[in-house]
Amino acid sequence: MASPVAPLVFTMGDPCGIGPEIIARWWQYDGRGAVVSGCPAVMQRAVAELPQGGRPNVVRVDGWDAVDRLPPGSLPVWSPPGLPDDLLALPRGAVAREAGQAAAASVRHAVTLCRTGVAAGMVTAPLHKEALALAGEPYPGHTELLQAEGVPPGSAPLDVRMMLANEQLKTVLVTVHRSLRSAIEAVTVDAVLSTLRITHASAPMWCGRVPRIAVAGLNPHAGEGGLFGDEEIRIIAPAIAAARGEGIDAHGPFAPDTVFMRARHAPPAHPGEFDVVVAMYHDQGLIPVKYLGLDGGVNVTLGLPFVRTSPDHGTAFDLVGTGRADPASFAAAVAMARQFVAVRSVAVGAADAS
């Protein structure tokens, strides 16, 4: 049974990266109502490197009931099945197959906890995509791994999308971790329309109302009427028209070099024209959000049957063990996950009451 207070599970991330450190630093000041899926020894090392005063006590647990019984100041760590041995022997700040195995095992365990109702959502610390590949994982990142593992038994495959969000700007991606050449080929009417549907359907969680959605073009100047490419005419505009026919408040396609500025919400001087921008490929959508600052950015996976957020940065191998890893983005991800869990709980309660 899920804990009644912000029942979240955190994944350790790559044990050679800053994931354990940012979890430990966040926990030192705000730790409550969550459990870490990962290696207790790795988390103990991260805690030992914290500044003196208020260090949490790492406790290995094997169930949520044990978490609920822990005294204040405890950091519960639930070791997942398939965790490699002796992760402390791995060189920190470097790519390692075992680290990829550990990161994937932590995510799969967290998915199980969420799918079975033990936890209501997860916050994932960064993993390293090269380490994941060395571990033999067929998924290039969190989004694809969660899409595959988050499917309830006997259910149809999930259709998920990545949203990157901060207080000023939100973007949702049509394509994610693939080469630019293959991303262009993957921009189809169905892919754009599905992205608009997922963005619209998830809006009660992050917007609280029907969102006004801007759609970025694929080409410079959104194709300039076909002069610089016709994908806007053949693909994106028809998808927007179909979405509007379904009651989705979608607009565009707009020139990608200006649409993000138009959507940026920084009142009172600059109220945004839109609630979110649908971007065609990874860097088109993520660069504008990250440019506004990594400290408040949050990665959200839309379309899952549970809440998932993460910080908007990577494993930062160059910062491991230096004490300079900033937990601000992780803290923002936790805050957003708690908000989303609360919204979903209210919606479920209302549905049950009816």
mmCIF file with all atom_site columns, C-alpha atoms in Angstrom, residues 78-275:
data_model
loop_
_atom_site.group_PDB
_atom_site.id
_atom_site.type_symbol
_atom_site.label_atom_id
_atom_site.label_alt_id
_atom_site.label_comp_id
_atom_site.label_asym_id
_atom_site.label_entity_id
_atom_site.label_seq_id
_atom_site.pdbx_PDB_ins_code
_atom_site.Cartn_x
_atom_site.Cartn_y
_atom_site.Cartn_z
_atom_site.occupancy
_atom_site.B_iso_or_equiv
_atom_site.pdbx_formal_charge
_atom_site.auth_seq_id
_atom_site.auth_comp_id
_atom_site.auth_asym_id
_atom_site.auth_atom_id
_atom_site.pdbx_PDB_model_num
ATOM 1   C CA . TRP A 1 78  ? 15.556  -0.344 -1.487  1.00 0.00 ? 78  TRP A CA 1
ATOM 2   C CA . SER A 1 79  ? 18.053  -2.500 -3.373  1.00 0.00 ? 79  SER A CA 1
ATOM 3   C CA . PRO A 1 80  ? 16.605  -3.633 -6.725  1.00 0.00 ? 80  PRO A CA 1
ATOM 4   C CA . PRO A 1 81  ? 16.852  -7.109 -8.250  1.00 0.00 ? 81  PRO A CA 1
ATOM 5   C CA . GLY A 1 82  ? 19.746  -7.442 -10.692 1.00 0.00 ? 82  GLY A CA 1
ATOM 6   C CA . LEU A 1 83  ? 22.003  -4.895 -8.997  1.00 0.00 ? 83  LEU A CA 1
ATOM 7   C CA . PRO A 1 84  ? 25.680  -5.681 -9.791  1.00 0.00 ? 84  PRO A CA 1
ATOM 8   C CA . ASP A 1 85  ? 28.082  -6.394 -6.933  1.00 0.00 ? 85  ASP A CA 1
ATOM 9   C CA . ASP A 1 86  ? 30.793  -4.027 -5.649  1.00 0.00 ? 86  ASP A CA 1
ATOM 10  C CA . LEU A 1 87  ? 29.704  -0.842 -7.372  1.00 0.00 ? 87  LEU A CA 1
ATOM 11  C CA . LEU A 1 88  ? 32.040  1.082  -5.080  1.00 0.00 ? 88  LEU A CA 1
ATOM 12  C CA . ALA A 1 89  ? 34.984  -0.398 -6.979  1.00 0.00 ? 89  ALA A CA 1
ATOM 13  C CA . LEU A 1 90  ? 33.976  1.326  -10.223 1.00 0.00 ? 90  LEU A CA 1
ATOM 14  C CA . PRO A 1 91  ? 35.963  4.455  -11.180 1.00 0.00 ? 91  PRO A CA 1
ATOM 15  C CA . ARG A 1 92  ? 33.838  7.506  -10.475 1.00 0.00 ? 92  ARG A CA 1
ATOM 16  C CA . GLY A 1 93  ? 33.288  9.954  -13.283 1.00 0.00 ? 93  GLY A CA 1
ATOM 17  C CA . ALA A 1 94  ? 33.750  7.302  -15.975 1.00 0.00 ? 94  ALA A CA 1
ATOM 18  C CA . VAL A 1 95  ? 31.552  5.133  -18.185 1.00 0.00 ? 95  VAL A CA 1
ATOM 19  C CA . ALA A 1 96  ? 31.143  1.558  -16.942 1.00 0.00 ? 96  ALA A CA 1
ATOM 20  C CA . ARG A 1 97  ? 28.985  -1.365 -18.036 1.00 0.00 ? 97  ARG A CA 1
ATOM 21  C CA . GLU A 1 98  ? 28.126  -2.267 -14.444 1.00 0.00 ? 98  GLU A CA 1
ATOM 22  C CA . ALA A 1 99  ? 26.997  1.300  -13.822 1.00 0.00 ? 99  ALA A CA 1
ATOM 23  C CA . GLY A 1 100 ? 24.608  1.042  -16.756 1.00 0.00 ? 100 GLY A CA 1
ATOM 24  C CA . GLN A 1 101 ? 23.283  -2.239 -15.367 1.00 0.00 ? 101 GLN A CA 1
ATOM 25  C CA . ALA A 1 102 ? 22.747  -0.658 -11.952 1.00 0.00 ? 102 ALA A CA 1
ATOM 26  C CA . ALA A 1 103 ? 20.957  2.364  -13.380 1.00 0.00 ? 103 ALA A CA 1
ATOM 27  C CA . ALA A 1 104 ? 18.623  0.210  -15.476 1.00 0.00 ? 104 ALA A CA 1
ATOM 28  C CA . ALA A 1 105 ? 17.904  -2.131 -12.544 1.00 0.00 ? 105 ALA A CA 1
ATOM 29  C CA . SER A 1 106 ? 17.011  0.860  -10.365 1.00 0.00 ? 106 SER A CA 1
ATOM 30  C CA . VAL A 1 107 ? 14.580  2.187  -12.978 1.00 0.00 ? 107 VAL A CA 1
ATOM 31  C CA . ARG A 1 108 ? 12.906  -1.194 -13.526 1.00 0.00 ? 108 ARG A CA 1
ATOM 32  C CA . HIS A 1 109 ? 12.437  -1.611 -9.783  1.00 0.00 ? 109 HIS A CA 1
ATOM 33  C CA . ALA A 1 110 ? 10.953  1.872  -9.502  1.00 0.00 ? 110 ALA A CA 1
ATOM 34  C CA . VAL A 1 111 ? 8.554   1.097  -12.357 1.00 0.00 ? 111 VAL A CA 1
ATOM 35  C CA . THR A 1 112 ? 7.412   -2.033 -10.534 1.00 0.00 ? 112 THR A CA 1
ATOM 36  C CA . LEU A 1 113 ? 6.786   -0.047 -7.359  1.00 0.00 ? 113 LEU A CA 1
ATOM 37  C CA . CYS A 1 114 ? 4.742   2.505  -9.318  1.00 0.00 ? 114 CYS A CA 1
ATOM 38  C CA . ARG A 1 115 ? 2.785   -0.012 -11.392 1.00 0.00 ? 115 ARG A CA 1
ATOM 39  C CA . THR A 1 116 ? 1.833   -2.017 -8.303  1.00 0.00 ? 116 THR A CA 1
ATOM 40  C CA . GLY A 1 117 ? 0.759   1.055  -6.339  1.00 0.00 ? 117 GLY A CA 1
ATOM 41  C CA . VAL A 1 118 ? 3.551   0.908  -3.776  1.00 0.00 ? 118 VAL A CA 1
ATOM 42  C CA . ALA A 1 119 ? 4.645   4.363  -4.973  1.00 0.00 ? 119 ALA A CA 1
ATOM 43  C CA . ALA A 1 120 ? 2.605   6.966  -6.826  1.00 0.00 ? 120 ALA A CA 1
ATOM 44  C CA . GLY A 1 121 ? 5.466   8.364  -8.874  1.00 0.00 ? 121 GLY A CA 1
ATOM 45  C CA . MET A 1 122 ? 9.181   8.407  -9.476  1.00 0.00 ? 122 MET A CA 1
ATOM 46  C CA . VAL A 1 123 ? 11.964  10.943 -9.737  1.00 0.00 ? 123 VAL A CA 1
ATOM 47  C CA . THR A 1 124 ? 14.903  9.608  -11.728 1.00 0.00 ? 124 THR A CA 1
ATOM 48  C CA . ALA A 1 125 ? 18.491  10.713 -11.198 1.00 0.00 ? 125 ALA A CA 1
ATOM 49  C CA . PRO A 1 126 ? 20.617  10.940 -14.377 1.00 0.00 ? 126 PRO A CA 1
ATOM 50  C CA . LEU A 1 127 ? 21.872  7.831  -16.129 1.00 0.00 ? 127 LEU A CA 1
ATOM 51  C CA . HIS A 1 128 ? 24.561  7.665  -18.810 1.00 0.00 ? 128 HIS A CA 1
ATOM 52  C CA . LYS A 1 129 ? 23.360  6.561  -22.234 1.00 0.00 ? 129 LYS A CA 1
ATOM 53  C CA . GLU A 1 130 ? 26.719  5.050  -23.238 1.00 0.00 ? 130 GLU A CA 1
ATOM 54  C CA . ALA A 1 131 ? 26.851  3.007  -20.028 1.00 0.00 ? 131 ALA A CA 1
ATOM 55  C CA . LEU A 1 132 ? 23.295  1.873  -20.704 1.00 0.00 ? 132 LEU A CA 1
ATOM 56  C CA . ALA A 1 133 ? 24.333  0.680  -24.156 1.00 0.00 ? 133 ALA A CA 1
ATOM 57  C CA . LEU A 1 134 ? 27.395  -1.121 -22.765 1.00 0.00 ? 134 LEU A CA 1
ATOM 58  C CA . ALA A 1 135 ? 25.065  -2.940 -20.380 1.00 0.00 ? 135 ALA A CA 1
ATOM 59  C CA . GLY A 1 136 ? 23.210  -4.346 -23.393 1.00 0.00 ? 136 GLY A CA 1
ATOM 60  C CA . GLU A 1 137 ? 20.104  -2.247 -22.911 1.00 0.00 ? 137 GLU A CA 1
ATOM 61  C CA . PRO A 1 138 ? 18.183  -1.655 -26.155 1.00 0.00 ? 138 PRO A CA 1
ATOM 62  C CA . TYR A 1 139 ? 16.909  1.717  -24.974 1.00 0.00 ? 139 TYR A CA 1
ATOM 63  C CA . PRO A 1 140 ? 18.789  4.977  -25.625 1.00 0.00 ? 140 PRO A CA 1
ATOM 64  C CA . GLY A 1 141 ? 17.475  6.736  -22.528 1.00 0.00 ? 141 GLY A CA 1
ATOM 65  C CA . HIS A 1 142 ? 14.955  6.995  -19.711 1.00 0.00 ? 142 HIS A CA 1
ATOM 66  C CA . THR A 1 143 ? 12.018  7.875  -21.956 1.00 0.00 ? 143 THR A CA 1
ATOM 67  C CA . GLU A 1 144 ? 12.286  4.766  -24.101 1.00 0.00 ? 144 GLU A CA 1
ATOM 68  C CA . LEU A 1 145 ? 13.042  2.498  -21.127 1.00 0.00 ? 145 LEU A CA 1
ATOM 69  C CA . LEU A 1 146 ? 10.013  3.777  -19.236 1.00 0.00 ? 146 LEU A CA 1
ATOM 70  C CA . GLN A 1 147 ? 7.851   3.441  -22.336 1.00 0.00 ? 147 GLN A CA 1
ATOM 71  C CA . ALA A 1 148 ? 8.771   -0.240 -22.579 1.00 0.00 ? 148 ALA A CA 1
ATOM 72  C CA . GLU A 1 149 ? 8.749   -1.101 -18.868 1.00 0.00 ? 149 GLU A CA 1
ATOM 73  C CA . GLY A 1 150 ? 5.757   1.006  -17.856 1.00 0.00 ? 150 GLY A CA 1
ATOM 74  C CA . VAL A 1 151 ? 3.252   -1.098 -19.793 1.00 0.00 ? 151 VAL A CA 1
ATOM 75  C CA . PRO A 1 152 ? 0.905   -2.958 -17.439 1.00 0.00 ? 152 PRO A CA 1
ATOM 76  C CA . PRO A 1 153 ? 0.764   -6.701 -18.255 1.00 0.00 ? 153 PRO A CA 1
ATOM 77  C CA . GLY A 1 154 ? -1.632  -7.414 -21.096 1.00 0.00 ? 154 GLY A CA 1
ATOM 78  C CA . SER A 1 155 ? -1.974  -3.759 -22.059 1.00 0.00 ? 155 SER A CA 1
ATOM 79  C CA . ALA A 1 156 ? -1.336  -2.084 -25.391 1.00 0.00 ? 156 ALA A CA 1
ATOM 80  C CA . PRO A 1 157 ? 2.063   -0.420 -25.907 1.00 0.00 ? 157 PRO A CA 1
ATOM 81  C CA . LEU A 1 158 ? 2.372   3.018  -24.350 1.00 0.00 ? 158 LEU A CA 1
ATOM 82  C CA . ASP A 1 159 ? 2.719   6.160  -26.437 1.00 0.00 ? 159 ASP A CA 1
ATOM 83  C CA . VAL A 1 160 ? 4.787   8.596  -24.368 1.00 0.00 ? 160 VAL A CA 1
ATOM 84  C CA . ARG A 1 161 ? 6.424   11.966 -24.921 1.00 0.00 ? 161 ARG A CA 1
ATOM 85  C CA . MET A 1 162 ? 9.155   13.982 -23.229 1.00 0.00 ? 162 MET A CA 1
ATOM 86  C CA . MET A 1 163 ? 8.274   17.373 -21.793 1.00 0.00 ? 163 MET A CA 1
ATOM 87  C CA . LEU A 1 164 ? 10.946  19.731 -20.496 1.00 0.00 ? 164 LEU A CA 1
ATOM 88  C CA . ALA A 1 165 ? 9.553   22.410 -18.218 1.00 0.00 ? 165 ALA A CA 1
ATOM 89  C CA . ASN A 1 166 ? 10.533  25.324 -16.053 1.00 0.00 ? 166 ASN A CA 1
ATOM 90  C CA . GLU A 1 167 ? 8.563   28.266 -14.697 1.00 0.00 ? 167 GLU A CA 1
ATOM 91  C CA . GLN A 1 168 ? 8.886   30.187 -17.964 1.00 0.00 ? 168 GLN A CA 1
ATOM 92  C CA . LEU A 1 169 ? 8.670   27.647 -20.761 1.00 0.00 ? 169 LEU A CA 1
ATOM 93  C CA . LYS A 1 170 ? 7.387   24.146 -21.483 1.00 0.00 ? 170 LYS A CA 1
ATOM 94  C CA . THR A 1 171 ? 8.176   22.084 -24.571 1.00 0.00 ? 171 THR A CA 1
ATOM 95  C CA . VAL A 1 172 ? 7.006   18.639 -25.684 1.00 0.00 ? 172 VAL A CA 1
ATOM 96  C CA . LEU A 1 173 ? 8.977   16.663 -28.266 1.00 0.00 ? 173 LEU A CA 1
ATOM 97  C CA . VAL A 1 174 ? 7.623   14.757 -31.260 1.00 0.00 ? 174 VAL A CA 1
ATOM 98  C CA . THR A 1 175 ? 10.906  12.792 -31.539 1.00 0.00 ? 175 THR A CA 1
ATOM 99  C CA . VAL A 1 176 ? 13.514  12.236 -28.835 1.00 0.00 ? 176 VAL A CA 1
ATOM 100 C CA . HIS A 1 177 ? 16.775  10.277 -28.829 1.00 0.00 ? 177 HIS A CA 1
ATOM 101 C CA . ARG A 1 178 ? 17.644  9.648  -32.465 1.00 0.00 ? 178 ARG A CA 1
ATOM 102 C CA . SER A 1 179 ? 19.893  11.161 -35.098 1.00 0.00 ? 179 SER A CA 1
ATOM 103 C CA . LEU A 1 180 ? 18.708  14.377 -36.705 1.00 0.00 ? 180 LEU A CA 1
ATOM 104 C CA . ARG A 1 181 ? 18.379  12.625 -40.073 1.00 0.00 ? 181 ARG A CA 1
ATOM 105 C CA . SER A 1 182 ? 16.146  9.893  -38.644 1.00 0.00 ? 182 SER A CA 1
ATOM 106 C CA . ALA A 1 183 ? 14.235  12.433 -36.532 1.00 0.00 ? 183 ALA A CA 1
ATOM 107 C CA . ILE A 1 184 ? 13.230  14.320 -39.672 1.00 0.00 ? 184 ILE A CA 1
ATOM 108 C CA . GLU A 1 185 ? 12.004  11.073 -41.214 1.00 0.00 ? 185 GLU A CA 1
ATOM 109 C CA . ALA A 1 186 ? 10.036  10.304 -38.036 1.00 0.00 ? 186 ALA A CA 1
ATOM 110 C CA . VAL A 1 187 ? 8.061   13.567 -38.209 1.00 0.00 ? 187 VAL A CA 1
ATOM 111 C CA . THR A 1 188 ? 4.784   12.237 -39.614 1.00 0.00 ? 188 THR A CA 1
ATOM 112 C CA . VAL A 1 189 ? 1.174   13.341 -39.403 1.00 0.00 ? 189 VAL A CA 1
ATOM 113 C CA . ASP A 1 190 ? 0.463   10.537 -36.922 1.00 0.00 ? 190 ASP A CA 1
ATOM 114 C CA . ALA A 1 191 ? 3.489   11.405 -34.763 1.00 0.00 ? 191 ALA A CA 1
ATOM 115 C CA . VAL A 1 192 ? 2.619   15.109 -34.576 1.00 0.00 ? 192 VAL A CA 1
ATOM 116 C CA . LEU A 1 193 ? -1.073  14.429 -33.960 1.00 0.00 ? 193 LEU A CA 1
ATOM 117 C CA . SER A 1 194 ? -0.280  11.871 -31.251 1.00 0.00 ? 194 SER A CA 1
ATOM 118 C CA . THR A 1 195 ? 2.023   14.388 -29.557 1.00 0.00 ? 195 THR A CA 1
ATOM 119 C CA . LEU A 1 196 ? -0.729  17.006 -29.581 1.00 0.00 ? 196 LEU A CA 1
ATOM 120 C CA . ARG A 1 197 ? -3.198  14.509 -28.100 1.00 0.00 ? 197 ARG A CA 1
ATOM 121 C CA . ILE A 1 198 ? -0.816  13.462 -25.320 1.00 0.00 ? 198 ILE A CA 1
ATOM 122 C CA . THR A 1 199 ? 0.047   17.088 -24.529 1.00 0.00 ? 199 THR A CA 1
ATOM 123 C CA . HIS A 1 200 ? -3.623  18.017 -24.362 1.00 0.00 ? 200 HIS A CA 1
ATOM 124 C CA . ALA A 1 201 ? -4.630  14.968 -22.297 1.00 0.00 ? 201 ALA A CA 1
ATOM 125 C CA . SER A 1 202 ? -1.880  15.473 -19.732 1.00 0.00 ? 202 SER A CA 1
ATOM 126 C CA . ALA A 1 203 ? -2.601  19.178 -19.232 1.00 0.00 ? 203 ALA A CA 1
ATOM 127 C CA . PRO A 1 204 ? -4.729  18.838 -16.067 1.00 0.00 ? 204 PRO A CA 1
ATOM 128 C CA . MET A 1 205 ? -1.564  17.653 -14.334 1.00 0.00 ? 205 MET A CA 1
ATOM 129 C CA . TRP A 1 206 ? 0.722   20.533 -15.369 1.00 0.00 ? 206 TRP A CA 1
ATOM 130 C CA . CYS A 1 207 ? -1.576  23.290 -16.585 1.00 0.00 ? 207 CYS A CA 1
ATOM 131 C CA . GLY A 1 208 ? -4.892  22.909 -14.785 1.00 0.00 ? 208 GLY A CA 1
ATOM 132 C CA . ARG A 1 209 ? -6.931  23.829 -17.860 1.00 0.00 ? 209 ARG A CA 1
ATOM 133 C CA . VAL A 1 210 ? -7.160  23.304 -21.607 1.00 0.00 ? 210 VAL A CA 1
ATOM 134 C CA . PRO A 1 211 ? -3.708  24.355 -22.827 1.00 0.00 ? 211 PRO A CA 1
ATOM 135 C CA . ARG A 1 212 ? -3.003  26.739 -25.672 1.00 0.00 ? 212 ARG A CA 1
ATOM 136 C CA . ILE A 1 213 ? -0.450  24.784 -27.721 1.00 0.00 ? 213 ILE A CA 1
ATOM 137 C CA . ALA A 1 214 ? 2.006   26.288 -30.201 1.00 0.00 ? 214 ALA A CA 1
ATOM 138 C CA . VAL A 1 215 ? 3.548   23.972 -32.787 1.00 0.00 ? 215 VAL A CA 1
ATOM 139 C CA . ALA A 1 216 ? 7.020   24.684 -34.129 1.00 0.00 ? 216 ALA A CA 1
ATOM 140 C CA . GLY A 1 217 ? 7.819   24.113 -37.771 1.00 0.00 ? 217 GLY A CA 1
ATOM 141 C CA . LEU A 1 218 ? 10.567  21.749 -38.842 1.00 0.00 ? 218 LEU A CA 1
ATOM 142 C CA . ASN A 1 219 ? 12.314  23.995 -41.357 1.00 0.00 ? 219 ASN A CA 1
ATOM 143 C CA . PRO A 1 220 ? 13.721  27.547 -41.167 1.00 0.00 ? 220 PRO A CA 1
ATOM 144 C CA . HIS A 1 221 ? 10.882  30.092 -41.172 1.00 0.00 ? 221 HIS A CA 1
ATOM 145 C CA . ALA A 1 222 ? 8.484   27.096 -40.943 1.00 0.00 ? 222 ALA A CA 1
ATOM 146 C CA . GLY A 1 223 ? 9.268   26.371 -44.585 1.00 0.00 ? 223 GLY A CA 1
ATOM 147 C CA . GLU A 1 224 ? 8.369   29.853 -45.865 1.00 0.00 ? 224 GLU A CA 1
ATOM 148 C CA . GLY A 1 225 ? 5.409   28.521 -47.851 1.00 0.00 ? 225 GLY A CA 1
ATOM 149 C CA . GLY A 1 226 ? 7.394   25.589 -49.206 1.00 0.00 ? 226 GLY A CA 1
ATOM 150 C CA . LEU A 1 227 ? 10.513  27.500 -50.249 1.00 0.00 ? 227 LEU A CA 1
ATOM 151 C CA . PHE A 1 228 ? 12.672  25.842 -47.567 1.00 0.00 ? 228 PHE A CA 1
ATOM 152 C CA . GLY A 1 229 ? 10.887  22.522 -47.269 1.00 0.00 ? 229 GLY A CA 1
ATOM 153 C CA . ASP A 1 230 ? 7.301   21.331 -47.439 1.00 0.00 ? 230 ASP A CA 1
ATOM 154 C CA . GLU A 1 231 ? 6.952   19.285 -44.244 1.00 0.00 ? 231 GLU A CA 1
ATOM 155 C CA . GLU A 1 232 ? 4.897   22.076 -42.698 1.00 0.00 ? 232 GLU A CA 1
ATOM 156 C CA . ILE A 1 233 ? 2.428   21.908 -45.590 1.00 0.00 ? 233 ILE A CA 1
ATOM 157 C CA . ARG A 1 234 ? 2.316   18.117 -45.995 1.00 0.00 ? 234 ARG A CA 1
ATOM 158 C CA . ILE A 1 235 ? 2.624   16.961 -42.387 1.00 0.00 ? 235 ILE A CA 1
ATOM 159 C CA . ILE A 1 236 ? 2.476   19.508 -39.587 1.00 0.00 ? 236 ILE A CA 1
ATOM 160 C CA . ALA A 1 237 ? -0.433  21.705 -40.707 1.00 0.00 ? 237 ALA A CA 1
ATOM 161 C CA . PRO A 1 238 ? -2.716  18.697 -41.425 1.00 0.00 ? 238 PRO A CA 1
ATOM 162 C CA . ALA A 1 239 ? -1.917  17.285 -37.979 1.00 0.00 ? 239 ALA A CA 1
ATOM 163 C CA . ILE A 1 240 ? -2.791  20.613 -36.354 1.00 0.00 ? 240 ILE A CA 1
ATOM 164 C CA . ALA A 1 241 ? -6.054  20.781 -38.323 1.00 0.00 ? 241 ALA A CA 1
ATOM 165 C CA . ALA A 1 242 ? -6.969  17.247 -37.206 1.00 0.00 ? 242 ALA A CA 1
ATOM 166 C CA . ALA A 1 243 ? -6.175  18.103 -33.598 1.00 0.00 ? 243 ALA A CA 1
ATOM 167 C CA . ARG A 1 244 ? -8.302  21.248 -33.717 1.00 0.00 ? 244 ARG A CA 1
ATOM 168 C CA . GLY A 1 245 ? -11.113 19.103 -35.077 1.00 0.00 ? 245 GLY A CA 1
ATOM 169 C CA . GLU A 1 246 ? -10.858 17.077 -31.858 1.00 0.00 ? 246 GLU A CA 1
ATOM 170 C CA . GLY A 1 247 ? -11.140 20.169 -29.675 1.00 0.00 ? 247 GLY A CA 1
ATOM 171 C CA . ILE A 1 248 ? -7.391  20.611 -29.071 1.00 0.00 ? 248 ILE A CA 1
ATOM 172 C CA . ASP A 1 249 ? -6.331  24.274 -28.951 1.00 0.00 ? 249 ASP A CA 1
ATOM 173 C CA . ALA A 1 250 ? -3.318  23.917 -31.248 1.00 0.00 ? 250 ALA A CA 1
ATOM 174 C CA . HIS A 1 251 ? -1.798  26.673 -33.404 1.00 0.00 ? 251 HIS A CA 1
ATOM 175 C CA . GLY A 1 252 ? 0.918   26.893 -36.038 1.00 0.00 ? 252 GLY A CA 1
ATOM 176 C CA . PRO A 1 253 ? 3.184   25.759 -37.473 1.00 0.00 ? 253 PRO A CA 1
ATOM 177 C CA . PHE A 1 254 ? 5.284   28.726 -36.406 1.00 0.00 ? 254 PHE A CA 1
ATOM 178 C CA . ALA A 1 255 ? 8.856   29.652 -37.248 1.00 0.00 ? 255 ALA A CA 1
ATOM 179 C CA . PRO A 1 256 ? 10.985  27.723 -34.743 1.00 0.00 ? 256 PRO A CA 1
ATOM 180 C CA . ASP A 1 257 ? 13.408  30.620 -34.237 1.00 0.00 ? 257 ASP A CA 1
ATOM 181 C CA . THR A 1 258 ? 10.689  32.808 -32.669 1.00 0.00 ? 258 THR A CA 1
ATOM 182 C CA . VAL A 1 259 ? 7.934   30.570 -31.303 1.00 0.00 ? 259 VAL A CA 1
ATOM 183 C CA . PHE A 1 260 ? 9.773   29.799 -28.061 1.00 0.00 ? 260 PHE A CA 1
ATOM 184 C CA . MET A 1 261 ? 10.171  33.506 -27.318 1.00 0.00 ? 261 MET A CA 1
ATOM 185 C CA . ARG A 1 262 ? 6.469   33.985 -27.946 1.00 0.00 ? 262 ARG A CA 1
ATOM 186 C CA . ALA A 1 263 ? 5.602   31.189 -25.527 1.00 0.00 ? 263 ALA A CA 1
ATOM 187 C CA . ARG A 1 264 ? 8.020   32.243 -22.774 1.00 0.00 ? 264 ARG A CA 1
ATOM 188 C CA . HIS A 1 265 ? 6.006   33.293 -19.743 1.00 0.00 ? 265 HIS A CA 1
ATOM 189 C CA . ALA A 1 266 ? 7.797   35.922 -17.659 1.00 0.00 ? 266 ALA A CA 1
ATOM 190 C CA . PRO A 1 267 ? 5.129   38.306 -16.346 1.00 0.00 ? 267 PRO A CA 1
ATOM 191 C CA . PRO A 1 268 ? 4.432   41.116 -16.024 1.00 0.00 ? 268 PRO A CA 1
ATOM 192 C CA . ALA A 1 269 ? 6.727   42.288 -18.812 1.00 0.00 ? 269 ALA A CA 1
ATOM 193 C CA . HIS A 1 270 ? 6.370   39.201 -20.982 1.00 0.00 ? 270 HIS A CA 1
ATOM 194 C CA . PRO A 1 271 ? 3.247   37.085 -20.531 1.00 0.00 ? 271 PRO A CA 1
ATOM 195 C CA . GLY A 1 272 ? 3.474   34.047 -22.782 1.00 0.00 ? 272 GLY A CA 1
ATOM 196 C CA . GLU A 1 273 ? 1.127   33.642 -25.720 1.00 0.00 ? 273 GLU A CA 1
ATOM 197 C CA . PHE A 1 274 ? 1.051   29.852 -25.290 1.00 0.00 ? 274 PHE A CA 1
ATOM 198 C CA . ASP A 1 275 ? 1.187   27.326 -22.449 1.00 0.00 ? 275 ASP A CA 1
#
